[in-house]
Tab-separated table of C-alpha atoms and ligand atoms in Angstrom:
chain	number	residue	atom	x	y	z
A	172	MET	CA	75.483	82.800	105.323
A	173	THR	CA	74.633	86.495	105.254
A	174	ALA	CA	77.288	88.596	103.616
A	175	ARG	CA	78.988	91.549	105.242
A	176	ILE	CA	78.059	94.733	103.393
A	177	ILE	CA	81.009	96.698	102.028
A	178	ASP	CA	80.364	100.350	102.853
A	179	GLY	CA	81.542	102.281	99.788
A	180	THR	CA	80.373	105.581	101.220
A	181	ALA	CA	82.644	105.208	104.277
A	182	ILE	CA	85.613	103.989	102.206
A	183	GLY	CA	85.203	106.842	99.715
A	184	LYS	CA	85.094	109.316	102.601
A	185	ALA	CA	88.270	107.827	104.122
A	186	ILE	CA	90.132	108.267	100.824
A	187	ARG	CA	88.979	111.881	100.553
A	188	GLU	CA	90.083	112.525	104.158
A	189	GLU	CA	93.530	111.118	103.338
A	190	LEU	CA	93.796	113.509	100.409
A	191	LYS	CA	93.182	116.589	102.539
A	192	ALA	CA	96.731	116.595	103.906
A	193	GLU	CA	98.247	116.355	100.434
A	194	VAL	CA	96.016	119.132	99.093
A	195	ALA	CA	97.065	121.309	102.053
A	196	ALA	CA	100.755	120.562	101.396
A	197	LEU	CA	100.375	121.483	97.713
A	198	ARG	CA	98.508	124.665	98.620
A	199	SER	CA	101.284	125.673	101.015
A	200	ARG	CA	103.614	125.570	97.993
A	201	GLY	CA	101.187	127.760	96.029
A	202	VAL	CA	99.704	124.882	94.010
A	203	VAL	CA	95.909	124.578	94.168
A	204	PRO	CA	94.846	121.362	92.429
A	205	GLY	CA	92.388	122.408	89.726
A	206	LEU	CA	89.726	120.245	88.082
A	207	THR	CA	87.586	121.373	85.161
A	208	VAL	CA	84.572	119.264	84.251
A	209	VAL	CA	83.028	119.785	80.834
A	210	LEU	CA	79.379	118.882	80.460
A	211	VAL	CA	77.760	118.935	77.034
A	212	GLY	CA	73.974	118.702	76.846
A	213	ASP	CA	71.359	118.146	79.495
A	214	ASP	CA	71.397	114.488	80.500
A	215	PRO	CA	69.886	114.664	84.032
A	216	ALA	CA	72.091	111.881	85.466
A	217	SER	CA	75.227	113.614	84.144
A	218	HIS	CA	74.176	116.848	85.834
A	219	VAL	CA	73.880	115.010	89.166
A	220	TYR	CA	77.330	113.374	88.763
A	221	VAL	CA	78.953	116.666	87.782
A	222	ARG	CA	77.472	118.462	90.787
A	223	MET	CA	78.778	115.734	93.096
A	224	LYS	CA	82.268	115.972	91.579
A	225	GLY	CA	82.364	119.754	92.018
A	226	LYS	CA	81.199	119.476	95.632
A	227	ALA	CA	83.841	116.853	96.475
A	228	ALA	CA	86.601	119.023	94.970
A	229	ASP	CA	85.433	122.109	96.875
A	230	GLU	CA	85.366	120.192	100.168
A	231	LEU	CA	88.999	119.181	99.672
A	232	GLY	CA	90.135	122.755	99.085
A	233	MET	CA	90.689	122.160	95.389
A	234	LYS	CA	89.646	124.547	92.638
A	235	SER	CA	86.795	123.177	90.594
A	236	GLU	CA	85.033	124.594	87.607
A	237	THR	CA	82.219	123.221	85.468
A	238	VAL	CA	81.845	124.351	81.871
A	239	ARG	CA	78.324	123.658	80.598
A	240	LEU	CA	77.809	123.627	76.846
A	241	PRO	CA	74.505	123.253	74.976
A	242	ALA	CA	73.727	119.877	73.384
A	243	ASP	CA	74.070	121.303	69.860
A	244	THR	CA	77.592	122.677	70.442
A	245	PRO	CA	79.708	121.986	67.325
A	246	GLU	CA	82.458	119.442	67.982
A	247	VAL	CA	85.060	121.949	66.821
A	248	ASP	CA	84.051	124.297	69.676
A	249	LEU	CA	84.551	121.545	72.246
A	250	LEU	CA	87.972	120.771	70.759
A	251	ALA	CA	88.889	124.470	70.941
A	252	LEU	CA	87.826	124.539	74.616
A	253	LEU	CA	90.058	121.534	75.313
A	254	ASP	CA	93.001	123.319	73.640
A	255	LYS	CA	92.405	126.257	75.976
A	256	LEU	CA	92.194	124.027	79.061
A	257	ASN	CA	95.282	122.071	77.954
A	258	ALA	CA	97.224	125.351	77.924
A	259	ASP	CA	95.863	126.660	81.241
A	260	ARG	CA	98.440	126.014	83.974
A	261	ALA	CA	95.814	126.384	86.741
A	262	VAL	CA	93.887	123.420	85.310
A	263	HIS	CA	95.537	120.155	86.347
A	264	GLY	CA	92.698	117.780	85.516
A	265	ILE	CA	90.110	117.829	82.743
A	266	LEU	CA	87.096	115.551	82.640
A	267	VAL	CA	84.648	115.489	79.757
A	268	GLN	CA	81.475	113.946	81.132
A	269	LEU	CA	80.261	111.045	78.991
A	270	PRO	CA	78.069	110.275	77.147
A	271	LEU	CA	78.559	113.053	74.588
A	272	PRO	CA	75.762	113.997	72.171
A	273	GLY	CA	75.538	111.748	69.083
A	274	HIS	CA	77.160	114.237	66.655
A	275	MET	CA	80.430	114.165	68.621
A	276	ASP	CA	83.171	111.558	68.268
A	277	SER	CA	84.209	110.774	71.844
A	278	SER	CA	87.510	109.127	70.873
A	279	LYS	CA	88.506	112.246	68.915
A	280	VAL	CA	87.568	114.399	71.912
A	281	LEU	CA	89.528	112.147	74.262
A	282	LEU	CA	92.626	112.264	72.062
A	283	ARG	CA	92.570	116.060	72.087
A	284	MET	CA	93.137	116.130	75.845
A	285	LYS	CA	96.704	116.243	77.146
A	286	PRO	CA	97.319	112.805	78.727
A	287	GLU	CA	98.887	114.600	81.732
A	288	LYS	CA	95.469	116.176	82.425
A	289	ASP	CA	93.268	113.169	81.572
A	290	VAL	CA	92.222	112.387	85.151
A	291	ASP	CA	89.491	110.025	83.899
A	292	GLY	CA	92.291	107.772	82.604
A	293	PHE	CA	90.786	106.941	79.198
A	294	HIS	CA	93.370	108.560	76.897
A	295	PRO	CA	95.312	105.812	75.056
A	296	VAL	CA	98.549	106.987	76.713
A	297	ASN	CA	97.037	106.376	80.153
A	298	VAL	CA	95.512	103.063	79.053
A	299	GLY	CA	98.999	102.027	77.878
A	300	LYS	CA	100.611	103.157	81.129
A	301	LEU	CA	98.112	101.088	83.096
A	302	VAL	CA	98.840	98.001	81.020
A	303	ILE	CA	102.623	98.353	81.386
A	304	GLY	CA	102.330	99.274	85.077
A	305	ASP	CA	103.685	102.848	84.844
A	306	PRO	CA	102.401	104.662	87.968
A	307	SER	CA	102.690	108.110	86.351
A	308	GLY	CA	99.554	107.303	84.340
A	309	PHE	CA	96.014	107.871	85.590
A	310	ARG	CA	93.928	104.812	86.339
A	311	PRO	CA	90.254	105.000	85.448
A	312	CYS	CA	88.371	105.968	88.588
A	313	THR	CA	85.719	103.240	88.842
A	314	PRO	CA	88.124	100.323	88.229
A	315	ALA	CA	90.673	101.809	90.645
A	316	GLY	CA	87.804	102.153	93.113
A	317	VAL	CA	87.045	98.434	92.809
A	318	GLN	CA	90.619	97.673	93.891
A	319	GLU	CA	90.368	100.083	96.844
A	320	LEU	CA	87.100	98.487	97.993
A	321	LEU	CA	88.706	95.054	97.970
A	322	VAL	CA	91.921	96.014	99.730
A	323	ARG	CA	90.302	98.226	102.346
A	324	SER	CA	87.689	95.559	103.143
A	325	GLY	CA	90.368	92.988	103.863
A	326	ALA	CA	89.807	91.087	100.618
A	327	ASP	CA	93.294	91.479	99.144
A	328	PRO	CA	93.108	90.037	95.613
A	329	SER	CA	96.693	88.724	95.716
A	330	GLY	CA	96.751	85.052	94.709
A	331	LYS	CA	92.970	84.882	94.360
A	332	HIS	CA	90.952	83.879	91.333
A	333	VAL	CA	89.050	87.001	90.281
A	334	VAL	CA	86.274	86.661	87.730
A	335	VAL	CA	85.259	89.905	85.993
A	336	VAL	CA	81.977	89.939	84.081
A	337	GLY	CA	82.266	92.589	81.351
A	338	ARG	CA	85.108	93.763	79.125
A	339	SER	CA	84.209	97.395	78.453
A	340	LEU	CA	87.011	99.914	78.107
A	341	ILE	CA	85.455	101.866	80.976
A	342	VAL	CA	85.154	99.134	83.596
A	343	GLY	CA	85.755	95.447	82.835
A	344	ARG	CA	89.021	95.637	80.945
A	345	PRO	CA	90.769	98.146	83.244
A	346	VAL	CA	89.591	96.209	86.336
A	347	ALA	CA	91.244	93.096	84.888
A	348	ASN	CA	94.399	95.034	84.010
A	349	ILE	CA	94.666	96.553	87.480
A	350	LEU	CA	94.072	93.315	89.387
A	351	MET	CA	96.506	91.228	87.315
A	352	GLN	CA	99.448	93.610	87.871
A	353	LYS	CA	102.405	92.228	89.783
A	354	ALA	CA	101.901	94.757	92.555
A	355	PRO	CA	100.553	95.062	96.088
A	356	GLY	CA	96.756	94.965	96.188
A	357	ALA	CA	96.685	93.137	92.859
A	358	ASN	CA	98.571	89.990	91.774
A	359	ALA	CA	95.357	88.062	91.116
A	360	THR	CA	94.573	85.355	88.588
A	361	VAL	CA	91.952	87.042	86.430
A	362	THR	CA	89.286	85.578	84.156
A	363	VAL	CA	87.232	87.986	82.042
A	364	ALA	CA	83.742	86.880	80.965
A	365	HIS	CA	81.536	88.556	78.333
A	366	THR	CA	78.661	87.790	75.984
A	367	GLY	CA	80.852	85.333	74.088
A	368	THR	CA	81.521	83.285	77.231
A	369	ARG	CA	80.132	79.740	77.193
A	370	ASP	CA	78.664	78.588	80.509
A	371	LEU	CA	78.826	81.968	82.261
A	372	ALA	CA	77.564	80.499	85.550
A	373	GLY	CA	80.270	77.820	85.464
A	374	ILE	CA	82.887	80.573	85.172
A	375	THR	CA	81.414	82.993	87.726
A	376	ARG	CA	81.133	80.160	90.285
A	377	GLN	CA	84.929	79.824	90.144
A	378	GLY	CA	85.506	83.377	91.331
A	379	GLU	CA	86.764	83.848	94.866
A	380	ILE	CA	86.206	87.480	93.988
A	381	LEU	CA	83.468	88.293	91.485
A	382	VAL	CA	83.385	91.749	89.884
A	383	VAL	CA	80.269	92.362	87.817
A	384	ALA	CA	80.100	95.168	85.239
A	385	ALA	CA	77.641	93.869	82.657
A	386	GLY	CA	75.184	96.774	82.517
A	387	ARG	CA	72.266	94.310	82.780
A	388	PRO	CA	70.002	94.553	85.840
A	389	GLU	CA	70.471	91.601	88.216
A	390	VAL	CA	71.971	89.358	85.516
A	391	VAL	CA	74.095	87.565	88.131
A	392	THR	CA	71.870	85.477	90.372
A	393	GLY	CA	72.669	83.766	93.663
A	394	ASP	CA	73.294	80.353	92.068
A	395	MET	CA	76.057	81.903	89.904
A	396	ILE	CA	78.128	82.853	92.957
A	397	ARG	CA	80.672	80.664	94.705
A	398	PRO	CA	79.707	80.300	98.386
A	399	GLY	CA	81.840	82.703	100.434
A	400	ALA	CA	82.911	84.802	97.441
A	401	VAL	CA	83.462	88.556	97.649
A	402	VAL	CA	81.096	90.267	95.218
A	403	ILE	CA	81.685	93.741	93.804
A	404	ASP	CA	78.665	94.972	91.877
A	405	VAL	CA	79.600	97.857	89.584
A	406	GLY	CA	76.225	98.024	87.867
A	407	VAL	CA	73.832	100.918	88.225
A	408	ASN	CA	70.490	100.336	86.524
A	409	ARG	CA	67.267	102.249	86.870
A	410	VAL	CA	64.284	99.882	86.886
A	411	ALA	CA	60.592	100.744	87.039
A	412	ASP	CA	59.045	100.342	90.489
A	413	ALA	CA	55.439	101.395	90.950
A	414	ALA	CA	55.899	101.305	94.746
A	415	ALA	CA	58.738	103.863	94.682
A	416	LYS	CA	57.927	107.558	95.089
A	417	ASN	CA	59.548	108.543	91.787
A	418	GLY	CA	58.431	105.381	89.947
A	419	HIS	CA	61.852	103.763	89.767
A	420	ARG	CA	64.652	102.342	91.873
A	421	LEU	CA	68.336	101.604	91.337
A	422	VAL	CA	69.573	98.032	91.131
A	423	GLY	CA	72.965	96.559	90.352
A	424	ASP	CA	74.003	93.883	87.893
A	425	VAL	CA	73.777	91.342	90.729
A	426	ASN	CA	70.591	90.102	92.348
A	427	PHE	CA	71.457	91.478	95.778
A	428	ARG	CA	68.719	89.649	97.698
A	429	GLN	CA	69.986	86.270	96.491
A	430	ALA	CA	73.701	87.137	96.500
A	431	VAL	CA	73.728	88.331	100.091
A	432	GLU	CA	72.811	84.783	101.192
A	433	VAL	CA	75.777	83.220	99.338
A	434	ALA	CA	78.623	85.727	99.382
A	435	SER	CA	80.884	86.564	102.332
A	436	MET	CA	81.051	90.263	101.416
A	437	ILE	CA	79.123	92.329	98.902
A	438	THR	CA	78.758	95.919	97.756
A	439	PRO	CA	75.260	97.434	97.802
A	440	VAL	CA	73.773	99.549	94.994
A	441	PRO	CA	73.731	102.436	95.625
A	442	GLY	CA	76.460	103.044	98.231
A	443	GLY	CA	79.032	100.541	96.953
A	444	VAL	CA	81.271	101.345	93.996
A	445	GLY	CA	79.681	104.733	93.160
A	446	PRO	CA	81.277	106.821	95.963
A	447	LEU	CA	84.702	105.410	95.091
A	448	THR	CA	84.527	106.789	91.561
A	449	ILE	CA	84.401	110.347	92.879
A	450	ALA	CA	87.073	109.772	95.539
A	451	LEU	CA	89.466	108.341	92.939
A	452	LEU	CA	88.788	111.255	90.588
A	453	MET	CA	89.918	113.556	93.380
A	454	ARG	CA	93.011	111.418	93.932
A	455	ASN	CA	93.873	111.520	90.222
A	456	THR	CA	93.509	115.310	90.182
A	457	VAL	CA	95.826	115.657	93.172
A	458	GLN	CA	98.310	113.340	91.395
A	459	ALA	CA	98.053	115.523	88.259
A	460	ALA	CA	98.773	118.660	90.306
A	461	ARG	CA	101.707	116.976	92.071
A	462	GLN	CA	103.203	115.745	88.798
A	463	ALA	CA	102.770	119.146	87.109
A	464	SER	CA	104.390	121.158	89.932
B	139	NAP	P1	78.984	98.238	78.820
B	139	NAP	O1	79.879	99.151	78.046
B	139	NAP	O2	77.583	98.028	78.372
B	139	NAP	O3	79.708	96.811	78.877
B	139	NAP	C1	79.084	95.700	79.413
B	139	NAP	C2	79.986	94.510	79.320
B	139	NAP	O4	79.321	93.398	79.902
B	139	NAP	C3	80.331	94.097	77.888
B	139	NAP	O5	81.676	93.692	77.823
B	139	NAP	C4	79.381	92.926	77.613
B	139	NAP	O6	79.936	91.945	76.763
B	139	NAP	C5	79.224	92.323	78.990
B	139	NAP	N1	77.909	91.698	79.157
B	139	NAP	C6	76.685	92.233	78.979
B	139	NAP	N2	75.713	91.346	79.236
B	139	NAP	C7	76.337	90.187	79.569
B	139	NAP	C8	75.884	88.897	79.899
B	139	NAP	N3	74.580	88.599	79.950
B	139	NAP	N4	76.810	87.959	80.176
B	139	NAP	C9	78.131	88.232	80.126
B	139	NAP	N5	78.620	89.446	79.800
B	139	NAP	C10	77.729	90.412	79.516
B	139	NAP	O7	78.891	98.683	80.330
B	139	NAP	P2	79.997	99.438	81.267
B	139	NAP	O8	80.188	100.838	80.795
B	139	NAP	O9	81.166	98.567	81.455
B	139	NAP	O10	79.181	99.530	82.632
B	139	NAP	C11	78.798	98.359	83.331
B	139	NAP	C12	77.887	98.735	84.479
B	139	NAP	O11	78.604	99.530	85.397
B	139	NAP	C13	76.676	99.570	84.070
B	139	NAP	O12	75.572	99.162	84.859
B	139	NAP	C14	77.074	100.979	84.416
B	139	NAP	O13	75.962	101.805	84.715
B	139	NAP	C15	77.920	100.745	85.632
B	139	NAP	N6	78.913	101.791	85.907
B	139	NAP	C16	78.968	102.258	87.177
B	139	NAP	C17	79.909	103.214	87.511
B	139	NAP	C18	79.977	103.723	88.922
B	139	NAP	O14	80.560	104.737	89.193
B	139	NAP	N7	79.419	103.004	89.876
B	139	NAP	C19	80.790	103.703	86.554
B	139	NAP	C20	80.736	103.172	85.258
B	139	NAP	C21	79.789	102.208	84.954
B	139	NAP	P3	80.364	92.207	75.234
B	139	NAP	O15	81.671	92.918	75.279
B	139	NAP	O16	80.498	90.845	74.671
B	139	NAP	O17	79.251	93.020	74.631
């Protein structure tokens, strides 16, 4: 079997197209959805992500601003900036790009943000709303993107056994929480595997849908996948490759070459989950603007 490739770029674009009408409707009422991204330090990957987020917002007719702070900015200055953004009525969504420099406490920074503006969905209020199924909360963008990829590819998780590898607060745990909800596009039986899991391959082989967010390059091999499963590879890992022009290439947490022979559908890396993260950030910002107006 050769798996069908799930085109995350096309699905992300479709979601952004759908948002255009809602942005236009908000603008006609004098509300311009506003997103402010705060970037501390000079991590090159973060700069790329932030540029992409700003571009996506601009294309939708939203107002986007990026505040760049030097790596040695005192934490108290970042907290003061968040207070200012919390009070600014033109700013509907705030995103502090992670990781933060080592001298900053990211949970303290996160808590300082108004939950109504936390479009990344990591504030404890939004985590709680996700768990209890309150739609006024913001769902973290990458996990919500995993659900969109499944539903829009015709792999509705309802009634299926989903195995999630990884239990991070950023990906694994919210993916499990989203897919186990009693709601359309969810309603799955979810197993979460992690480094404490005995017989990982025995568990992953049970998944009709396998979502991998382990942060370990190609840790899931073809023999760990149930034949015909739908595989969503969240991983993004840079590995050395002497043959590549820049000396490296991106791989997922799944061995794509092997998995594509076993799965029925699979996301590529790049071009799978990544584009959904940005599309869902835009959707959360539009939701924030709608709820604030
Ligand atoms: P993380 O914080 O490092 O968490 C990894 C999780 O996987 C942990 O729960 C860990 O278990 C588990 N794990 C690690 N190795 C394992 C193994 N050999 N067997 C079973 N479980 C294992 O990573 P993350 O933030 O969730 O990110 C996961 C991946 O997604 C990374 O590659 C990251 O770059 C990528 N990512 C992509 C996007 C995107 O937009 N596409 C967004 C976010 C993240 P323990 O809890 O037991 O340690």
